[in-house]
PDB file of C-alpha atoms in Angstrom:
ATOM      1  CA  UNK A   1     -79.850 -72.286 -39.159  1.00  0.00           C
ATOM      2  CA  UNK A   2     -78.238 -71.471 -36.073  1.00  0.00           C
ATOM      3  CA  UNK A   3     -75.928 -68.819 -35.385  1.00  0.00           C
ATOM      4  CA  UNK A   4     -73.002 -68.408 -33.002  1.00  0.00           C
ATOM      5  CA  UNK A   5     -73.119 -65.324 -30.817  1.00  0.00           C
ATOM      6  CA  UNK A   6     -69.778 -64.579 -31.376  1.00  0.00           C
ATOM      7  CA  UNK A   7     -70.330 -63.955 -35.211  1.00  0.00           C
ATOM      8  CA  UNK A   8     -73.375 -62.250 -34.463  1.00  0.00           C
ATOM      9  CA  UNK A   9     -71.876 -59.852 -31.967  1.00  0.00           C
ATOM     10  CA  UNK A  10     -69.004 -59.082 -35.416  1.00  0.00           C
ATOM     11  CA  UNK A  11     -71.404 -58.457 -37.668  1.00  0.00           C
ATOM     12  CA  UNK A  12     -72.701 -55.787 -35.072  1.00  0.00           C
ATOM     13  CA  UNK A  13     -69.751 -54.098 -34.606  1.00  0.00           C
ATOM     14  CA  UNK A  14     -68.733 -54.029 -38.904  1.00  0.00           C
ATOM     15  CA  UNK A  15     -72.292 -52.325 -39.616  1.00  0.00           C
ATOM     16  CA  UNK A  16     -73.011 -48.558 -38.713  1.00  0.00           C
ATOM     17  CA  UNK A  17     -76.897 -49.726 -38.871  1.00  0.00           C
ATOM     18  CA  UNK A  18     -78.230 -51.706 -36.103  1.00  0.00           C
ATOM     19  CA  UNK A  19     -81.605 -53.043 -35.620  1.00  0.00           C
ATOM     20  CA  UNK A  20     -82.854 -52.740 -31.586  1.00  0.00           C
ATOM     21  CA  UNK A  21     -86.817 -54.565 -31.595  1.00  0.00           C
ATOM     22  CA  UNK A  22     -88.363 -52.819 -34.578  1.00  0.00           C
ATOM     23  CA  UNK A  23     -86.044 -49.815 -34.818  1.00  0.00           C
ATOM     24  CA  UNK A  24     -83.502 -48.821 -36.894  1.00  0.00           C
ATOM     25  CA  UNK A  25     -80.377 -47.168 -34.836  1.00  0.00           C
ATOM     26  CA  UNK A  26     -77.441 -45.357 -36.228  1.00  0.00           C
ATOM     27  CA  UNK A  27     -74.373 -46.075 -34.029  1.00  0.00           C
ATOM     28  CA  UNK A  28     -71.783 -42.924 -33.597  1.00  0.00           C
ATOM     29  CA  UNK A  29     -69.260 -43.903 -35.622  1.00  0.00           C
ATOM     30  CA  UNK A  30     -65.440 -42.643 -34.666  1.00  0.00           C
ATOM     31  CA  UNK A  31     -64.495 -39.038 -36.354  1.00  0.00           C
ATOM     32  CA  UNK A  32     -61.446 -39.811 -38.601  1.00  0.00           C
ATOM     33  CA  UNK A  33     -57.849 -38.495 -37.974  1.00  0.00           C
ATOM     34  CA  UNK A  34     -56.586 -36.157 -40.116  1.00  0.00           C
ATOM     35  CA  UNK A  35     -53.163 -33.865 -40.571  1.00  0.00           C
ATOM     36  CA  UNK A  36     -53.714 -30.429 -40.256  1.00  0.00           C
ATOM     37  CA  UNK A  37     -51.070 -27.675 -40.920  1.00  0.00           C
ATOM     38  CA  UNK A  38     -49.697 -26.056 -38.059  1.00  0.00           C
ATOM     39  CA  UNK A  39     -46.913 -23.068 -38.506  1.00  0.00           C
ATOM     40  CA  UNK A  40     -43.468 -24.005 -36.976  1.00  0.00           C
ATOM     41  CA  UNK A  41     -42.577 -22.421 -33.660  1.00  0.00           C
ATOM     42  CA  UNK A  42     -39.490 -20.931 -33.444  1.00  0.00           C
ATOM     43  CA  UNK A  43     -36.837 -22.611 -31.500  1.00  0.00           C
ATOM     44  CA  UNK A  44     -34.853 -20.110 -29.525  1.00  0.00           C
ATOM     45  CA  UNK A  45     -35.159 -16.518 -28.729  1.00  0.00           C
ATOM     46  CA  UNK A  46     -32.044 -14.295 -29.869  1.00  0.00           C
ATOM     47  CA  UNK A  47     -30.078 -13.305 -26.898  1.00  0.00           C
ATOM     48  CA  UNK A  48     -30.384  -9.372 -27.810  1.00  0.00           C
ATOM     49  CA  UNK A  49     -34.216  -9.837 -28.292  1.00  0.00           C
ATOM     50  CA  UNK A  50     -34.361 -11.814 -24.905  1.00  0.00           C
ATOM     51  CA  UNK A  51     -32.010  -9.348 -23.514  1.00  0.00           C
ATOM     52  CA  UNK A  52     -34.432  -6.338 -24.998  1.00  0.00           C
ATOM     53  CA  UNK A  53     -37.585  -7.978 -23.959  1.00  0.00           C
ATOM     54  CA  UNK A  54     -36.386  -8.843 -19.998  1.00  0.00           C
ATOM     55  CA  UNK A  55     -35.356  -4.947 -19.664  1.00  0.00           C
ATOM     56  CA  UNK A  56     -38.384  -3.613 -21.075  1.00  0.00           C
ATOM     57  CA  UNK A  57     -40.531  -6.050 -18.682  1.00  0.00           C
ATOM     58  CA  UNK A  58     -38.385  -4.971 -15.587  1.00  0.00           C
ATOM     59  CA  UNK A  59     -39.229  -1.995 -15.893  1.00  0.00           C
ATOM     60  CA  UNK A  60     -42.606  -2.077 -16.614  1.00  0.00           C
ATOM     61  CA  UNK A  61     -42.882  -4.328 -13.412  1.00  0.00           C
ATOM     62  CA  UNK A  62     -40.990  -1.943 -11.404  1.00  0.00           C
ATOM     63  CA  UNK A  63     -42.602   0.923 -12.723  1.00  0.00           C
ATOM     64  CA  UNK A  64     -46.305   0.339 -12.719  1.00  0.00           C
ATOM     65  CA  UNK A  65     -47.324  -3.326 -11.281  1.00  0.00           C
ATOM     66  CA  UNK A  66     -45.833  -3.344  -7.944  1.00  0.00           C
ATOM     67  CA  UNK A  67     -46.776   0.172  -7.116  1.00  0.00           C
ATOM     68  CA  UNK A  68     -50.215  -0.375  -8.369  1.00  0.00           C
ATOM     69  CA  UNK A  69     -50.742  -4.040  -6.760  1.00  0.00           C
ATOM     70  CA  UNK A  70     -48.346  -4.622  -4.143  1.00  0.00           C
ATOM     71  CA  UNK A  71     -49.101  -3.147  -0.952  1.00  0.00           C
ATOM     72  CA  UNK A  72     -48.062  -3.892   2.987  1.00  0.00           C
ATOM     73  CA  UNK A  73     -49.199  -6.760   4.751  1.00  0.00           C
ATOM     74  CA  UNK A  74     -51.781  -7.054   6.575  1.00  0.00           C
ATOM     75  CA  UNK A  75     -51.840  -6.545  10.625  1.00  0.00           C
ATOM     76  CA  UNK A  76     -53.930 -10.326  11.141  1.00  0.00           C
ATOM     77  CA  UNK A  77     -53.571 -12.158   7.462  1.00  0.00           C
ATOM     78  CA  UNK A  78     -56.000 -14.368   7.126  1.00  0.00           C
ATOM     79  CA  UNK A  79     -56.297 -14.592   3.405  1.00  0.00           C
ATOM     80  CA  UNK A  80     -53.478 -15.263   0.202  1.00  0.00           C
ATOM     81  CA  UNK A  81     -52.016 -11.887  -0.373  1.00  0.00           C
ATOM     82  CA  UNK A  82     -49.317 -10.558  -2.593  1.00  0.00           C
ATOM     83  CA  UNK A  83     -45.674  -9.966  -1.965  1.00  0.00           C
ATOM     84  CA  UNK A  84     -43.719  -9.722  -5.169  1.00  0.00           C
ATOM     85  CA  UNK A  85     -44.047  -9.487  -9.056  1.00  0.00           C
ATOM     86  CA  UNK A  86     -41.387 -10.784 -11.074  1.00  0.00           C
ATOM     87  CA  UNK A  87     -41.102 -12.177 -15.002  1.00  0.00           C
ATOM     88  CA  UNK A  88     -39.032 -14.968 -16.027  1.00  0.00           C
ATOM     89  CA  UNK A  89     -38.366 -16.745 -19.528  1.00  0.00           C
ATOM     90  CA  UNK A  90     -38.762 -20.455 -19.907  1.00  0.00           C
ATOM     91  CA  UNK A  91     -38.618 -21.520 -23.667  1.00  0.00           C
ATOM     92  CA  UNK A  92     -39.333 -19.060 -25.770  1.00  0.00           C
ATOM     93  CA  UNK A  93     -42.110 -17.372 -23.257  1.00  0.00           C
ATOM     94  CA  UNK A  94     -41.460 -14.732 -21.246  1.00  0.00           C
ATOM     95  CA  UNK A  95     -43.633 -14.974 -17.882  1.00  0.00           C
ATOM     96  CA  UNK A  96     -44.856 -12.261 -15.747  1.00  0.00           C
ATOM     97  CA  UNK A  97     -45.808 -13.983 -12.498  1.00  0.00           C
ATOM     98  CA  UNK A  98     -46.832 -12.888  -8.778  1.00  0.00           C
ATOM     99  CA  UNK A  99     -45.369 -14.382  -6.272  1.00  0.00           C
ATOM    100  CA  UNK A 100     -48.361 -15.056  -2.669  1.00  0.00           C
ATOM    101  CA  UNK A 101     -47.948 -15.320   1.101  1.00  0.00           C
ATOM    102  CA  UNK A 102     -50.166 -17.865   2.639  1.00  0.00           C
ATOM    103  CA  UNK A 103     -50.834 -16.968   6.259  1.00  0.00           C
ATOM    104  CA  UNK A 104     -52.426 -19.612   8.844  1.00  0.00           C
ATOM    105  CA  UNK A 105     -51.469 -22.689  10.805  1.00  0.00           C
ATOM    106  CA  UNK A 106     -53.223 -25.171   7.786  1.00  0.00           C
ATOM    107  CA  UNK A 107     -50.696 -24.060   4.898  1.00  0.00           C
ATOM    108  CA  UNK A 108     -49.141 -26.711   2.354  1.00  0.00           C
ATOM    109  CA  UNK A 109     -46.088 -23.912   1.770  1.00  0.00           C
ATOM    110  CA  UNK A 110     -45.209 -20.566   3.364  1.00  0.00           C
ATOM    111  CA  UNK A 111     -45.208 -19.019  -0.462  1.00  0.00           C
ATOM    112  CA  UNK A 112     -46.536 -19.541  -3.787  1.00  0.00           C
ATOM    113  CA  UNK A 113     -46.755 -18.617  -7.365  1.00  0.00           C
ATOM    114  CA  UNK A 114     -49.055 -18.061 -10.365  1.00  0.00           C
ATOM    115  CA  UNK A 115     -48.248 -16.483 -13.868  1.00  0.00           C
ATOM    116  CA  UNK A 116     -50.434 -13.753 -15.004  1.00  0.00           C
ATOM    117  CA  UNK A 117     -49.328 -13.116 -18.595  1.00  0.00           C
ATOM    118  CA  UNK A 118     -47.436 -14.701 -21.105  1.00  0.00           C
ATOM    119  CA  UNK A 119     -45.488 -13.395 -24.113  1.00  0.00           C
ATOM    120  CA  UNK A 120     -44.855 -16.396 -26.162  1.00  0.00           C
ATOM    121  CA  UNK A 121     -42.383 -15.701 -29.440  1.00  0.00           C
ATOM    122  CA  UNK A 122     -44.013 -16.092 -32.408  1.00  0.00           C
ATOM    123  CA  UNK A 123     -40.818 -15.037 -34.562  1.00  0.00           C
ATOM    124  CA  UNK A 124     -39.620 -11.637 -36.659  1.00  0.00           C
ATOM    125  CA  UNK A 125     -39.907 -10.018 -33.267  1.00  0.00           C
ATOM    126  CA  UNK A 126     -43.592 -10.395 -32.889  1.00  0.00           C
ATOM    127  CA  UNK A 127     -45.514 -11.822 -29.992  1.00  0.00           C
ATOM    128  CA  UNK A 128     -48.683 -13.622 -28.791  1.00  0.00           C
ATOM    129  CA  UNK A 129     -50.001 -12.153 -25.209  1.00  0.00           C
ATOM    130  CA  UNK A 130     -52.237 -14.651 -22.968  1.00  0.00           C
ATOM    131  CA  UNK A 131     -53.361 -14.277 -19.362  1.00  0.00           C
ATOM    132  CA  UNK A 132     -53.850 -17.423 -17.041  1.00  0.00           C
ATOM    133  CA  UNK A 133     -57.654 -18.344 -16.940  1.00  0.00           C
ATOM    134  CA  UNK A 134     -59.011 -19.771 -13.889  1.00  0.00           C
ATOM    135  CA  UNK A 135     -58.980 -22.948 -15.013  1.00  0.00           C
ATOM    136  CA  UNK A 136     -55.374 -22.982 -14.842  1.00  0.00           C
ATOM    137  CA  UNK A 137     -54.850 -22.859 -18.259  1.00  0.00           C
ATOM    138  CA  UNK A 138     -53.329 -19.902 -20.626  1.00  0.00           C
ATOM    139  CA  UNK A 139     -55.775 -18.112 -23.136  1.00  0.00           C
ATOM    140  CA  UNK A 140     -53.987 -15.992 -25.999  1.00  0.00           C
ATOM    141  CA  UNK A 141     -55.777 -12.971 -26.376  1.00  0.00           C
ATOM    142  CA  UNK A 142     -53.795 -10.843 -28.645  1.00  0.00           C
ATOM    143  CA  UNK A 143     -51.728 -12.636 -31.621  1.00  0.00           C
ATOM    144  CA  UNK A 144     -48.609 -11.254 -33.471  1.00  0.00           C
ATOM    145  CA  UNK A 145     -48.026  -7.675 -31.444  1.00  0.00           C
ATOM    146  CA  UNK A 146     -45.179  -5.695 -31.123  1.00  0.00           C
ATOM    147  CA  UNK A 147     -43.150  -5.977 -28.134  1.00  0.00           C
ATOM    148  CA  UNK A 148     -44.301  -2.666 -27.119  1.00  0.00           C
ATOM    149  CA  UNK A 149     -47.742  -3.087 -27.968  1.00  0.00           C
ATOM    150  CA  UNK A 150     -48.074  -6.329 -26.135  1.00  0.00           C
ATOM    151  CA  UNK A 151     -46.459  -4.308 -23.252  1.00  0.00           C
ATOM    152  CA  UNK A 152     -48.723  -1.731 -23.180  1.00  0.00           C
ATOM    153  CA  UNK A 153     -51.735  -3.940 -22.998  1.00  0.00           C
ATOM    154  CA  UNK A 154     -50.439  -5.542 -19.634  1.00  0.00           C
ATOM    155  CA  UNK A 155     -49.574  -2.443 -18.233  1.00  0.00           C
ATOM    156  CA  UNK A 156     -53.534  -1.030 -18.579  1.00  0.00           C
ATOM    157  CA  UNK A 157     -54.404  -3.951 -16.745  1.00  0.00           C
ATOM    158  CA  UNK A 158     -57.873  -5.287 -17.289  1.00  0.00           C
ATOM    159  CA  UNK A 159     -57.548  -9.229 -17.689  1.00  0.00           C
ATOM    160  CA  UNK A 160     -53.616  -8.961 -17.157  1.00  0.00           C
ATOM    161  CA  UNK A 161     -53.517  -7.974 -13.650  1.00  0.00           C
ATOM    162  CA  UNK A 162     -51.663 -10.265 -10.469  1.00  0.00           C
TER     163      UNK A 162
END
């Protein structure tokens, strides 16, 4: 009996048991998809809550970040330092970002920015709080906080620091 290579090289791919010489080989087989519940995210911030949380965050930038981080340039820059602090909301996150000067004749841009924390509205006035991991993407470290509380953790610093 001959057989064609073609329905050889099927019946390869419809088994999950393959025989290679004298071995028997398990071939990975594909993890299934499956739905998984995820909560709903809310869909807009109320204006007096956005309005609450944007004061709040002024001041705490004016207050304690730039005085702590922001200092005068340098005489000769010859490295990325920082010249402003400022938060902005996008969605229903509220960004606190720091704003660099890049000195030198090889620069893409005179200026550029990177977010430091992240407030993202979780609903009922609660928050999550992430910082910006050097892999460029956001990590949440603290889940369902207070406005207050979540403020208080960026203003000690540690991980959420410019």
């Amino acid at each position: 009996i001959i057989f064609s290579t073609i329905n050889l090289a099927h019946l390869a791919w419809a088994v999950d048991e393959l025989f290679v010489g004298r071995k028997l080989v398990h071939r990975m087989t594909k993890p299934r998809k499956q739905w998984t519940w995820a909560p709903a995210k809310p869909s807009d911030v109320p204006a007096v809550l956005k309005r609450e949380v944007s004061a709040k965050g002024d001041r705490l930038v004016a207050n304690h970040i730039k005085p702590r981080y922001i200092e005068p340039p340098p005489k000769k820059p010859r490295f990325n330092y920082l010249v402003d602090v400022y938060t902005k909301w996008r969605g229903c996150c509220y960004y606190f970002m720091a704003k660099y000067a890049t000195p030198g004749p090889g620069r893409i841009a005179p200026f550029w920015d990177s977010g430091f924390a992240r407030l993202e509205y979780t609903g009922n006035g609660r928050f999550h709080l992430a910082y910006f991991r050097h892999t460029g993407k956001w990590w949440q470290v603290h889940s369902h906080l207070a406005l207050d509380e979540a403020l208080d953790h960026i203003k000690e610093g540690g991980i959420f620091q410019p």
